[in-house]
XYZ file of C-alpha atoms in Angstrom:
692
model
C -12.417 1.908 5.473
C -9.458 -0.442 5.079
C -7.394 -1.015 2.019
C -5.528 -4.312 1.719
C -3.945 -6.041 -1.290
C -3.497 -9.815 -1.210
C -1.343 -12.543 -2.617
C -2.816 -15.314 -4.732
C -3.632 -18.498 -2.784
C -3.932 -21.908 -4.394
C -6.910 -21.966 -6.785
C -10.106 -23.391 -5.360
C -12.060 -26.164 -6.959
C -14.180 -24.053 -9.233
C -16.757 -24.447 -11.949
C -14.800 -25.234 -15.062
C -17.071 -24.600 -18.025
C -16.248 -21.298 -19.755
C -19.022 -18.750 -19.954
C -19.350 -18.048 -23.643
C -21.969 -17.369 -26.225
C -22.961 -14.584 -28.598
C -25.251 -11.779 -27.689
C -28.951 -12.352 -28.335
C -29.081 -11.052 -31.865
C -27.563 -7.911 -33.388
C -27.987 -4.907 -31.144
C -26.871 -1.320 -31.714
C -23.791 -1.054 -29.418
C -24.831 2.419 -28.327
C -27.887 0.933 -26.599
C -25.628 -0.702 -24.003
C -24.251 2.530 -22.535
C -25.853 5.413 -20.611
C -24.021 8.632 -19.711
C -25.755 10.709 -17.044
C -23.095 13.400 -16.601
C -21.018 14.105 -19.691
C -17.405 15.020 -18.874
C -15.877 16.682 -21.975
C -12.511 17.044 -20.214
C -12.452 13.489 -18.843
C -9.117 11.695 -18.617
C -10.691 8.288 -17.914
C -13.938 6.377 -18.243
C -15.445 4.259 -15.468
C -17.825 1.637 -16.913
C -20.323 0.406 -14.295
C -22.258 -2.891 -14.448
C -25.471 -3.191 -12.370
C -26.607 -5.994 -10.080
C -29.154 -8.691 -10.826
C -32.547 -7.056 -11.356
C -30.856 -3.663 -11.628
C -30.499 -1.146 -14.408
C -28.122 1.587 -15.509
C -29.848 4.236 -13.408
C -28.485 2.585 -10.247
C -25.320 4.616 -10.868
C -26.810 8.101 -11.296
C -25.750 9.344 -7.836
C -22.271 7.842 -8.160
C -21.874 9.512 -11.546
C -22.706 12.879 -9.999
C -20.177 12.287 -7.206
C -17.230 11.834 -9.574
C -15.004 14.773 -10.589
C -14.751 16.314 -14.036
C -11.795 14.153 -15.078
C -13.725 10.857 -14.699
C -16.759 10.074 -16.860
C -19.073 7.298 -15.699
C -20.635 5.047 -18.337
C -23.490 2.926 -16.963
C -24.272 -0.390 -18.660
C -27.882 -1.062 -19.604
C -28.636 -4.777 -19.879
C -31.340 -5.858 -22.366
C -34.864 -6.474 -21.096
C -35.266 -3.423 -18.858
C -36.307 0.235 -18.986
C -35.815 1.526 -22.560
C -34.641 -1.970 -23.631
C -37.703 -3.719 -22.192
C -38.776 -4.939 -25.600
C -35.628 -7.054 -25.942
C -35.325 -10.469 -24.290
C -33.145 -10.641 -21.208
C -29.750 -12.231 -21.749
C -29.486 -15.925 -20.997
C -25.720 -15.954 -20.454
C -23.259 -13.782 -18.544
C -20.915 -14.229 -21.509
C -23.525 -12.737 -23.849
C -23.749 -9.617 -21.686
C -19.960 -9.306 -21.608
C -19.714 -9.678 -25.373
C -22.318 -6.974 -25.939
C -20.630 -4.496 -23.597
C -17.192 -5.210 -25.049
C -18.575 -4.480 -28.519
C -20.128 -1.226 -27.301
C -16.831 -0.121 -25.763
C -14.820 -0.779 -28.915
C -15.582 2.733 -30.155
C -14.612 4.343 -26.830
C -10.956 3.371 -26.604
C -9.586 6.916 -26.759
C -9.346 7.103 -22.937
C -8.220 4.603 -20.303
C -11.119 2.322 -19.371
C -11.883 1.218 -15.800
C -14.545 -1.417 -15.150
C -16.726 -1.620 -12.033
C -19.231 -4.413 -11.466
C -21.638 -4.679 -8.540
C -22.899 -8.081 -7.330
C -23.861 -10.059 -10.469
C -22.399 -7.148 -12.439
C -18.983 -8.120 -11.076
C -19.100 -11.330 -13.125
C -20.148 -9.408 -16.236
C -17.357 -6.880 -15.656
C -14.833 -9.682 -15.086
C -15.749 -11.435 -18.346
C -15.812 -8.090 -20.187
C -12.318 -7.336 -18.887
C -11.101 -10.682 -20.217
C -12.467 -9.849 -23.669
C -11.062 -6.320 -23.665
C -7.634 -7.498 -22.532
C -7.444 -9.702 -25.621
C -7.950 -6.571 -27.733
C -5.992 -4.054 -25.690
C -5.921 -3.208 -21.999
C -8.091 -2.403 -18.986
C -6.677 0.106 -16.516
C -8.297 -1.508 -13.437
C -11.173 -3.843 -12.574
C -13.305 -3.024 -9.524
C -15.691 -5.692 -8.233
C -18.211 -4.942 -5.499
C -20.290 -7.179 -3.195
C -19.494 -10.294 -5.196
C -17.978 -13.681 -4.548
C -15.088 -14.755 -6.805
C -16.083 -16.224 -10.201
C -14.829 -19.748 -9.434
C -16.834 -20.032 -6.207
C -20.293 -21.500 -6.104
C -22.462 -18.483 -5.382
C -25.061 -20.790 -3.804
C -27.855 -18.902 -5.566
C -31.253 -20.659 -5.591
C -33.345 -21.199 -8.687
C -35.907 -18.415 -8.286
C -38.428 -20.050 -10.609
C -40.126 -21.788 -7.707
C -39.635 -19.049 -5.104
C -42.735 -17.037 -4.256
C -42.989 -13.285 -4.638
C -43.323 -12.620 -0.913
C -40.162 -14.574 -0.129
C -38.258 -12.694 -2.827
C -39.456 -9.325 -1.550
C -38.360 -10.299 1.957
C -34.914 -11.045 0.542
C -34.815 -7.683 -1.184
C -35.635 -5.956 2.107
C -32.810 -7.828 3.810
C -30.264 -6.696 1.225
C -31.549 -3.128 0.957
C -31.077 -1.036 -2.159
C -34.778 -0.491 -2.898
C -36.701 2.111 -0.865
C -39.617 0.689 1.104
C -42.294 2.752 -0.722
C -41.236 1.136 -3.996
C -41.466 -2.323 -2.459
C -45.113 -1.563 -1.641
C -45.897 -0.709 -5.281
C -47.167 -3.908 -6.972
C -46.268 -2.730 -10.479
C -42.677 -1.856 -9.561
C -42.226 -5.036 -7.531
C -43.530 -7.127 -10.409
C -41.002 -5.605 -12.809
C -38.107 -6.014 -10.366
C -38.971 -9.677 -9.745
C -39.281 -10.361 -13.486
C -35.758 -9.037 -14.049
C -34.404 -10.703 -10.926
C -35.622 -14.130 -12.019
C -34.262 -13.642 -15.555
C -30.851 -12.468 -14.355
C -30.636 -15.354 -11.899
C -31.177 -17.800 -14.734
C -28.093 -16.339 -16.422
C -26.230 -16.399 -13.130
C -27.038 -20.080 -12.524
C -25.761 -20.974 -16.006
C -22.451 -19.179 -15.476
C -19.335 -21.328 -15.269
C -15.899 -19.792 -14.762
C -13.194 -21.025 -17.134
C -10.241 -22.838 -15.601
C -7.502 -20.378 -14.719
C -9.577 -17.363 -15.763
C -7.820 -14.203 -14.559
C -7.264 -10.603 -15.544
C -3.909 -8.889 -15.895
C -5.284 -5.501 -14.889
C -5.023 -4.404 -11.240
C -7.975 -5.876 -9.344
C -9.743 -4.108 -6.468
C -12.449 -5.881 -4.449
C -14.981 -3.738 -2.572
C -16.707 -5.335 0.420
C -19.146 -3.602 2.764
C -18.563 -4.295 6.446
C -22.256 -5.104 7.045
C -23.008 -6.954 3.817
C -25.374 -9.816 4.819
C -24.594 -11.749 1.652
C -20.787 -11.735 1.401
C -17.973 -12.237 3.898
C -14.314 -11.279 4.149
C -13.313 -14.945 4.031
C -15.100 -15.472 0.729
C -13.218 -12.584 -0.866
C -9.789 -14.241 -0.521
C -10.241 -16.342 -3.673
C -10.491 -13.226 -5.841
C -6.688 -13.317 -5.718
C -6.849 -16.370 -7.980
C -8.516 -14.239 -10.662
C -5.958 -11.425 -10.643
C -2.580 -12.284 -12.101
C -0.983 -9.812 -9.702
C -3.154 -10.527 -6.670
C -5.896 -8.140 -5.607
C -6.654 -5.231 -3.321
C -9.471 -5.496 -0.791
C -11.228 -2.304 0.290
C -13.712 -2.502 3.149
C -16.578 0.006 2.964
C -19.064 1.020 5.601
C -22.719 0.082 5.198
C -24.455 -2.879 3.610
C -24.733 -4.768 0.335
C -25.556 -1.668 -1.717
C -23.000 0.701 -0.160
C -21.381 1.241 -3.548
C -24.406 3.121 -4.874
C -26.051 4.214 -1.615
C -22.991 6.042 -0.240
C -21.552 7.993 -3.203
C -19.933 10.451 -0.792
C -17.679 7.617 0.381
C -17.266 5.531 -2.750
C -16.837 8.437 -5.181
C -13.606 9.742 -3.586
C -12.331 6.185 -3.132
C -12.777 5.344 -6.811
C -11.351 8.715 -7.807
C -8.223 8.048 -5.780
C -7.597 4.700 -7.487
C -8.356 6.014 -10.973
C -6.057 9.015 -10.618
C -3.280 6.903 -9.134
C -3.525 4.498 -12.056
C -3.567 7.344 -14.559
C -0.334 8.648 -13.038
C 1.165 5.166 -13.210
C 0.143 4.725 -16.845
C 1.525 8.134 -17.765
C 4.934 7.476 -16.228
C 7.665 5.536 -17.949
C 8.428 1.988 -16.774
C 10.835 1.894 -13.843
C 14.465 2.176 -14.873
C 17.109 0.465 -12.774
C 19.271 2.909 -10.918
C 22.985 2.938 -11.780
C 25.246 1.231 -9.278
C 26.833 4.435 -8.073
C 24.566 7.409 -8.841
C 26.332 10.720 -8.727
C 26.067 14.060 -10.438
C 26.959 13.848 -14.140
C 30.584 14.495 -14.984
C 31.266 18.204 -15.059
C 28.067 19.049 -13.176
C 27.993 20.407 -9.612
C 26.617 18.309 -6.768
C 23.754 20.546 -5.721
C 21.373 20.177 -8.671
C 18.385 20.743 -6.366
C 19.905 23.918 -4.953
C 20.489 25.297 -8.453
C 16.996 24.254 -9.551
C 15.363 26.066 -6.638
C 17.434 29.223 -6.963
C 16.858 29.473 -10.702
C 13.158 29.024 -10.066
C 13.332 31.918 -7.665
C 14.306 34.203 -10.546
C 10.885 33.440 -12.025
C 9.065 33.923 -8.725
C 8.789 30.215 -7.872
C 9.584 28.935 -4.407
C 9.371 25.361 -3.075
C 5.891 24.220 -2.114
C 7.268 22.471 0.986
C 9.993 23.463 3.459
C 13.559 22.510 2.591
C 14.465 22.613 6.287
C 13.746 19.083 7.572
C 13.174 20.403 11.082
C 10.278 22.550 9.770
C 8.380 19.614 8.284
C 6.841 18.503 11.566
C 5.111 21.825 12.226
C 3.929 22.046 8.619
C 2.512 18.517 8.747
C 0.732 19.218 12.032
C -1.238 21.939 10.265
C -2.605 19.640 7.554
C -2.864 16.163 9.103
C -5.725 15.070 11.318
C -4.868 15.621 15.004
C -5.069 11.917 15.814
C -3.084 10.922 12.709
C -0.370 13.428 13.531
C -0.286 12.246 17.150
C 0.240 8.694 15.950
C 3.164 9.633 13.670
C 4.858 12.200 15.890
C 4.221 10.730 19.327
C 6.940 9.266 21.539
C 7.011 7.197 24.716
C 6.366 8.694 28.137
C 7.915 12.117 28.661
C 9.652 12.028 25.282
C 13.080 11.761 26.891
C 14.329 9.119 24.453
C 13.260 11.171 21.472
C 15.094 14.195 22.844
C 18.152 12.089 23.646
C 18.293 10.839 20.070
C 18.556 14.393 18.773
C 20.891 15.554 21.550
C 23.345 12.795 20.654
C 23.669 14.142 17.126
C 24.083 17.667 18.457
C 26.967 16.570 20.688
C 29.017 15.576 17.664
C 30.373 18.168 15.246
C 31.730 17.581 11.758
C 35.179 18.961 10.966
C 35.312 20.356 7.402
C 38.310 19.568 5.201
C 39.460 21.790 2.347
C 40.700 21.443 -1.236
C 40.017 17.728 -1.528
C 38.738 17.862 -5.121
C 35.266 16.594 -4.215
C 33.290 17.934 -7.146
C 31.578 14.545 -7.245
C 30.788 12.106 -4.445
C 30.059 8.390 -4.661
C 27.239 7.629 -2.222
C 26.765 3.963 -3.133
C 27.081 1.163 -0.586
C 27.061 -2.629 -0.868
C 24.892 -4.529 1.618
C 24.391 -8.299 1.459
C 25.923 -8.396 -2.001
C 23.510 -5.781 -3.375
C 24.745 -2.394 -4.554
C 22.473 0.334 -3.182
C 22.637 3.859 -4.608
C 22.701 5.623 -1.235
C 23.376 4.673 2.412
C 19.809 5.666 3.287
C 16.718 3.444 3.337
C 13.195 4.494 4.215
C 12.365 3.238 7.693
C 9.345 0.933 8.061
C 6.668 3.313 9.357
C 3.243 1.731 9.803
C -0.255 2.775 8.708
C 0.827 5.552 6.367
C -2.731 6.194 5.233
C -3.113 8.258 8.412
C -0.918 10.789 6.605
C -2.262 10.504 3.059
C -4.898 8.349 1.292
C -2.293 6.794 -1.011
C -0.180 5.714 1.949
C 2.708 3.378 1.199
C 1.899 3.286 -2.517
C 2.851 6.951 -2.841
C 5.914 6.401 -0.666
C 7.111 3.499 -2.821
C 6.819 5.508 -6.022
C 8.615 8.472 -4.480
C 11.390 6.265 -3.104
C 11.961 4.721 -6.525
C 12.040 8.157 -8.158
C 14.522 9.502 -5.601
C 16.724 6.394 -5.648
C 16.185 5.506 -1.987
C 15.540 1.830 -1.076
C 12.371 1.112 0.895
C 11.734 -0.995 3.992
C 8.010 -1.809 4.164
C 6.287 -2.295 7.508
C 4.307 -5.435 8.307
C 1.671 -2.988 9.556
C 1.366 -1.141 6.256
C -1.971 0.162 5.042
C -1.234 -1.240 1.562
C -0.226 -4.846 0.993
C 3.320 -5.838 0.294
C 2.308 -6.981 -3.206
C 0.798 -3.620 -4.131
C 3.796 -1.743 -2.757
C 6.135 -4.041 -4.686
C 4.212 -3.234 -7.861
C 4.565 0.491 -7.179
C 8.274 0.141 -6.429
C 8.971 -1.674 -9.698
C 12.553 -2.914 -9.886
C 13.747 -0.608 -7.128
C 15.398 -2.267 -4.059
C 13.004 -3.048 -1.206
C 13.165 -4.902 2.101
C 10.330 -6.219 4.274
C 10.095 -5.488 7.994
C 8.497 -8.257 10.036
C 6.725 -8.192 13.371
C 6.680 -11.913 14.090
C 3.032 -12.827 14.900
C 2.104 -15.224 17.669
C 0.413 -17.326 14.967
C 3.511 -18.804 13.343
C 1.582 -19.890 10.239
C 0.794 -16.234 9.537
C 4.434 -15.287 10.110
C 5.635 -17.927 7.679
C 3.046 -16.839 5.125
C 4.214 -13.216 5.337
C 7.805 -14.275 4.750
C 6.842 -16.409 1.751
C 4.844 -13.547 0.265
C 7.747 -11.131 0.728
C 10.064 -13.547 -1.057
C 7.598 -13.966 -3.918
C 7.091 -10.200 -4.260
C 10.789 -9.451 -4.715
C 11.776 -8.132 -1.298
C 15.486 -8.840 -0.848
C 15.912 -8.799 2.945
C 13.818 -9.393 6.071
C 14.127 -6.896 8.933
C 12.609 -8.414 12.083
C 11.732 -5.849 14.748
C 12.307 -7.081 18.307
C 11.787 -3.977 20.452
C 7.984 -3.744 20.182
C 6.697 -7.039 21.557
C 4.980 -4.775 24.118
C 3.453 -1.507 22.963
C 5.162 1.521 24.506
C 3.295 3.993 26.704
C 2.594 6.789 24.198
C 0.610 9.682 25.689
C -0.129 11.416 22.381
C -1.980 8.350 21.124
C -3.567 7.567 24.469
C -4.859 11.095 25.012
C -6.690 10.961 21.683
C -7.840 7.371 22.238
C -6.624 6.593 18.764
C -5.202 3.468 17.169
C -5.272 3.296 13.358
C -5.099 -0.487 13.523
C -8.261 -0.880 15.569
C -9.983 1.208 12.902
C -8.758 -1.120 10.167
C -5.831 0.943 8.871
C -2.441 -0.734 8.925
C -3.551 -4.373 8.877
C -3.598 -4.859 5.107
C -0.905 -7.529 5.114
C -3.009 -9.562 7.541
C -6.476 -9.239 6.020
C -4.944 -10.202 2.671
C -3.097 -13.208 4.036
C -4.478 -16.730 3.424
C -3.147 -18.044 6.746
C -4.700 -15.130 8.622
C -8.043 -15.526 6.854
C -8.035 -19.241 7.582
C -8.160 -18.405 11.288
C -11.357 -16.362 10.970
C -14.760 -17.967 11.497
C -17.119 -18.345 8.569
C -18.967 -15.120 7.845
C -16.480 -12.983 9.796
C -16.835 -9.255 9.257
C -14.218 -6.496 9.349
C -14.552 -6.154 13.121
C -13.709 -9.823 13.593
C -10.632 -9.369 11.408
C -9.432 -6.450 13.542
C -9.944 -8.446 16.727
C -7.982 -11.386 15.360
C -5.202 -9.020 14.272
C -5.063 -7.581 17.800
C -4.749 -11.089 19.227
C -1.939 -12.404 17.029
C -0.089 -9.466 15.415
C 2.793 -9.454 17.912
C 4.150 -11.955 20.410
C 5.380 -10.857 23.871
C 6.763 -14.352 24.510
C 9.466 -14.113 21.801
C 12.944 -15.403 22.649
C 16.168 -15.786 20.705
C 15.030 -19.328 19.815
C 12.232 -17.776 17.744
C 14.810 -15.863 15.741
C 16.589 -19.144 15.054
C 13.260 -20.611 13.862
C 12.734 -17.617 11.577
C 16.208 -18.174 10.162
C 15.114 -21.635 8.980
C 12.268 -20.169 6.915
C 14.224 -18.090 4.428
C 17.549 -17.687 2.721
C 17.062 -13.921 2.463
C 19.402 -11.752 4.546
C 17.955 -11.381 8.044
C 18.468 -8.237 10.118
C 17.390 -7.699 13.725
C 16.034 -4.213 14.391
C 15.865 -2.657 17.850
C 19.362 -3.519 19.146
C 21.027 -1.176 21.675
C 23.099 -3.491 23.891
C 26.312 -5.051 22.499
C 25.427 -8.426 24.009
C 22.088 -8.431 22.162
C 23.968 -7.768 18.935
C 26.150 -10.820 19.580
C 23.115 -12.949 20.435
C 21.381 -11.874 17.232
C 24.312 -13.118 15.178
C 24.508 -16.349 17.162
C 20.863 -17.093 16.377
C 21.063 -16.545 12.649
C 20.971 -12.798 11.956
C 23.097 -11.434 9.123
C 23.042 -7.852 10.392
C 21.553 -5.557 13.032
C 19.760 -2.220 13.178
C 20.614 -0.025 16.153
C 17.338 1.664 17.032
C 15.167 3.102 19.792
C 12.060 2.683 17.618
C 12.141 6.435 17.079
C 11.802 6.987 20.825
C 8.361 5.332 20.814
C 9.048 2.404 23.146
C 11.139 2.916 26.319
C 11.151 6.384 27.872
C 14.580 7.351 29.169
C 16.477 4.947 26.919
C 20.042 5.378 25.759
C 20.105 7.106 22.373
C 20.687 5.044 19.251
C 23.700 7.097 18.173
C 25.350 6.653 21.573
C 24.746 2.894 21.403
C 26.093 2.587 17.869
C 29.877 2.433 18.552
C 29.457 -0.308 21.170
C 27.357 -2.432 18.837
C 29.838 -1.952 16.017
C 32.692 -3.065 18.274
C 30.702 -6.108 19.397
C 29.977 -7.460 15.912
C 33.238 -6.504 14.243
C 33.944 -4.682 10.988
C 32.343 -7.127 8.536
C 28.763 -7.408 9.838
C 26.310 -4.894 8.333
C 25.146 -2.426 10.989
C 22.364 0.052 10.266
C 20.998 2.742 12.533
C 17.844 4.830 12.927
C 16.206 7.206 15.439
C 16.745 10.950 15.348
C 18.196 11.357 11.848
C 17.000 14.526 10.159
C 19.769 15.921 7.898
C 22.498 14.828 5.536
C 25.028 15.793 8.188
C 23.282 13.431 10.621
C 23.768 10.613 8.117
C 27.495 11.369 7.870
C 27.795 11.375 11.677
C 26.118 7.972 11.896
C 28.436 6.581 9.231
C 31.445 8.047 11.031
C 30.464 6.227 14.245
C 30.154 2.844 12.578
C 26.898 2.545 10.607
C 26.957 1.157 7.081
C 23.648 2.848 6.316
C 20.725 4.510 8.083
C 16.948 4.234 8.112
C 15.145 7.553 7.637
C 11.763 7.858 9.320
C 9.329 10.568 10.333
C 10.410 13.383 7.950
C 9.341 11.484 4.854
C 5.938 10.704 6.408
C 5.531 14.419 7.127
C 6.293 14.970 3.442
C 3.662 12.344 2.602
C 1.097 14.202 4.673
C 2.010 17.512 3.058
C 2.106 16.444 -0.563
C 1.662 12.723 -1.158
C 4.203 11.198 -3.503
C 5.584 14.612 -4.485
C 6.006 15.512 -0.823
C 8.002 12.375 -0.080
C 10.176 12.855 -3.145
C 10.849 16.484 -2.156
C 11.964 15.461 1.336
C 14.249 12.765 -0.032
C 15.804 15.019 -2.661
C 16.565 17.570 0.036
C 18.135 14.909 2.266
C 20.297 13.440 -0.497
C 21.432 16.862 -1.691
C 22.396 17.727 1.885
C 24.195 14.378 2.228
C 26.211 14.888 -0.946
C 27.247 18.359 0.151
C 28.105 17.171 3.676
C 30.398 14.522 2.203
C 32.037 17.022 -0.147
C 32.534 19.652 2.542
C 34.200 17.130 4.846
C 36.535 16.102 2.029
C 34.954 12.704 1.348
C 34.664 11.606 -2.258
C 33.190 8.225 -1.258
C 31.648 6.602 1.794
C 34.834 4.692 2.578
C 36.468 8.060 3.312
C 34.072 8.622 6.235
C 35.388 7.776 9.689
C 35.610 9.037 13.277
C 38.361 11.449 12.236
C 35.578 13.672 10.849
C 34.076 14.255 14.279
C 34.645 16.557 17.192
C 32.310 16.619 20.173
C 30.983 19.378 22.392
C 33.103 17.948 25.228
C 36.251 17.929 23.097
C 36.376 20.371 20.215
C 39.786 19.240 19.037
C 39.605 18.104 15.401
C 40.330 14.407 15.127
C 39.634 13.799 18.817
C 37.789 10.589 17.981
C 40.247 9.099 15.522
C 43.332 9.526 13.354
C 44.055 12.875 11.783
C 43.955 11.610 8.210
C 41.309 9.813 6.222
C 41.267 6.093 6.751
C 38.919 3.161 6.850
C 36.062 4.018 9.235
C 36.374 0.651 10.908
């Protein structure tokens, strides 16, 4: 199952007549709704709209599969089952008006709408009506082309019964014994023909769109709908849409409640949490402990909790997170996150480099408060730490990058989103709110896709592009190879591609999810990249451009010569070249090569606040923090990530205070001693000074 939000492409030439019209006579609103499993403690209602020829009972199994906090309301169209005496609706708009009226008395809980096949159009029009009166928490549409597309449905008036039954067999959804019952078949075909008359009359209004989050469900083996057709749904969501690929065929939504129930539950609960939280508040320029308060608020919070018998749910020792995550993550998912290249020598070297340097504490410097803010590319960031762009985070937790973005915003840590995220850059931007975010780019071999990704990042509020250059060839990673596992080949981590108009344009008509994965594998990276390609990328955007994966001073100079505004010293977390120089050891040479005014960031091996201070002392302006937060994601979702980040920032503030640094400008090589020379100040002047 893949989960991919998309940006809105240019609107297609659609059918322009609005679908309107009153319901067919006054009807008791309560007749529109069926509840098969009452949920007295429900926190949300999921209203489900059946397909053409279908009835409310199509959702009985899905209703049973939902938890106690979600109550399913199934829509019963007129003309069927207990409403058989009423005429079938002649307009999609009439159905939407009737359901909207029925829901008017059920506004005490957040309302989610879910429409399957023709029901998607009814749900879409119902959402438009409800949004005029209030709000819809989310719209799910399943197995349905976008409203403005021509559905290419035939007029069934002249189609024989045998041909229609053959079509029903092809789509599935009706057990074969029922298709051999003449009475049941006759009733199904009566409803199917009536509903198709309403479907053929439907015309989507120009510019019709919903404000609510929009999730499109598409089954991988649906014979009626294709991935390419789904792209235009983005035109009908004012904030784009999310595409979720299910297993199975056209009726997977109702035939596989064990898969779709948890999926819907995840989205509903995530939205409930979003609705319950306050709108994002911009972080102050220089966040620090309030005046008169000690630095270690987290330490005090934990210790006071201990008096009441409470202890942290997750380890506070960052080096213990890996073992804890191994115990809860899938073996292949953990291998993907934790694995390194070859023998792991580069990964070990990254940590050994930090261990070779020792911080020298300084006393009585009056550092009750520390200013951790840093200015990069004219933007004031609250801390010198950004979340590194780790791919396919759904291998750690179902919420993936969405949970990470919310946790980063809550903790005040800027985010760098991977091209290979399992949630689209638009969805992550929505979760991040106004919080600073950058976009990491693997430049695809299809330059049109690369340009499209950059344009989408600009439109979604990302304020820098970080182009990774050290992974044009995939490293030899035994942990992944031994398990035969790639999340990408299973559809996780390609959301920004399967949601991209330029990517979709390169797929053949009727392409399924497998075809999308194969195309991704063909174009996602480019082993032929040269510095000239960086210069081309520079022409695409005015956003700050950083080159990530630099270890040699000459490469740092070349990056600047070809348009980069900054560099990231990195070994890709030890995942690419076995036996490489460590990032921390390479950092001083790169800093010397580019001079004091070019932003230099660093990642690979950072675990603690003291590690951050060491990197700053050796020339970094800021660092990217990687695996530990993904371990936190695996252990506790958003809360796990936020816990890891709070621990890191508390440790950083204390490390600065204990080395006598009230602000980042006080950090320099004078803070360091090494295991080969334990003399304080061996790497710089004895007193505080500019770290350049």
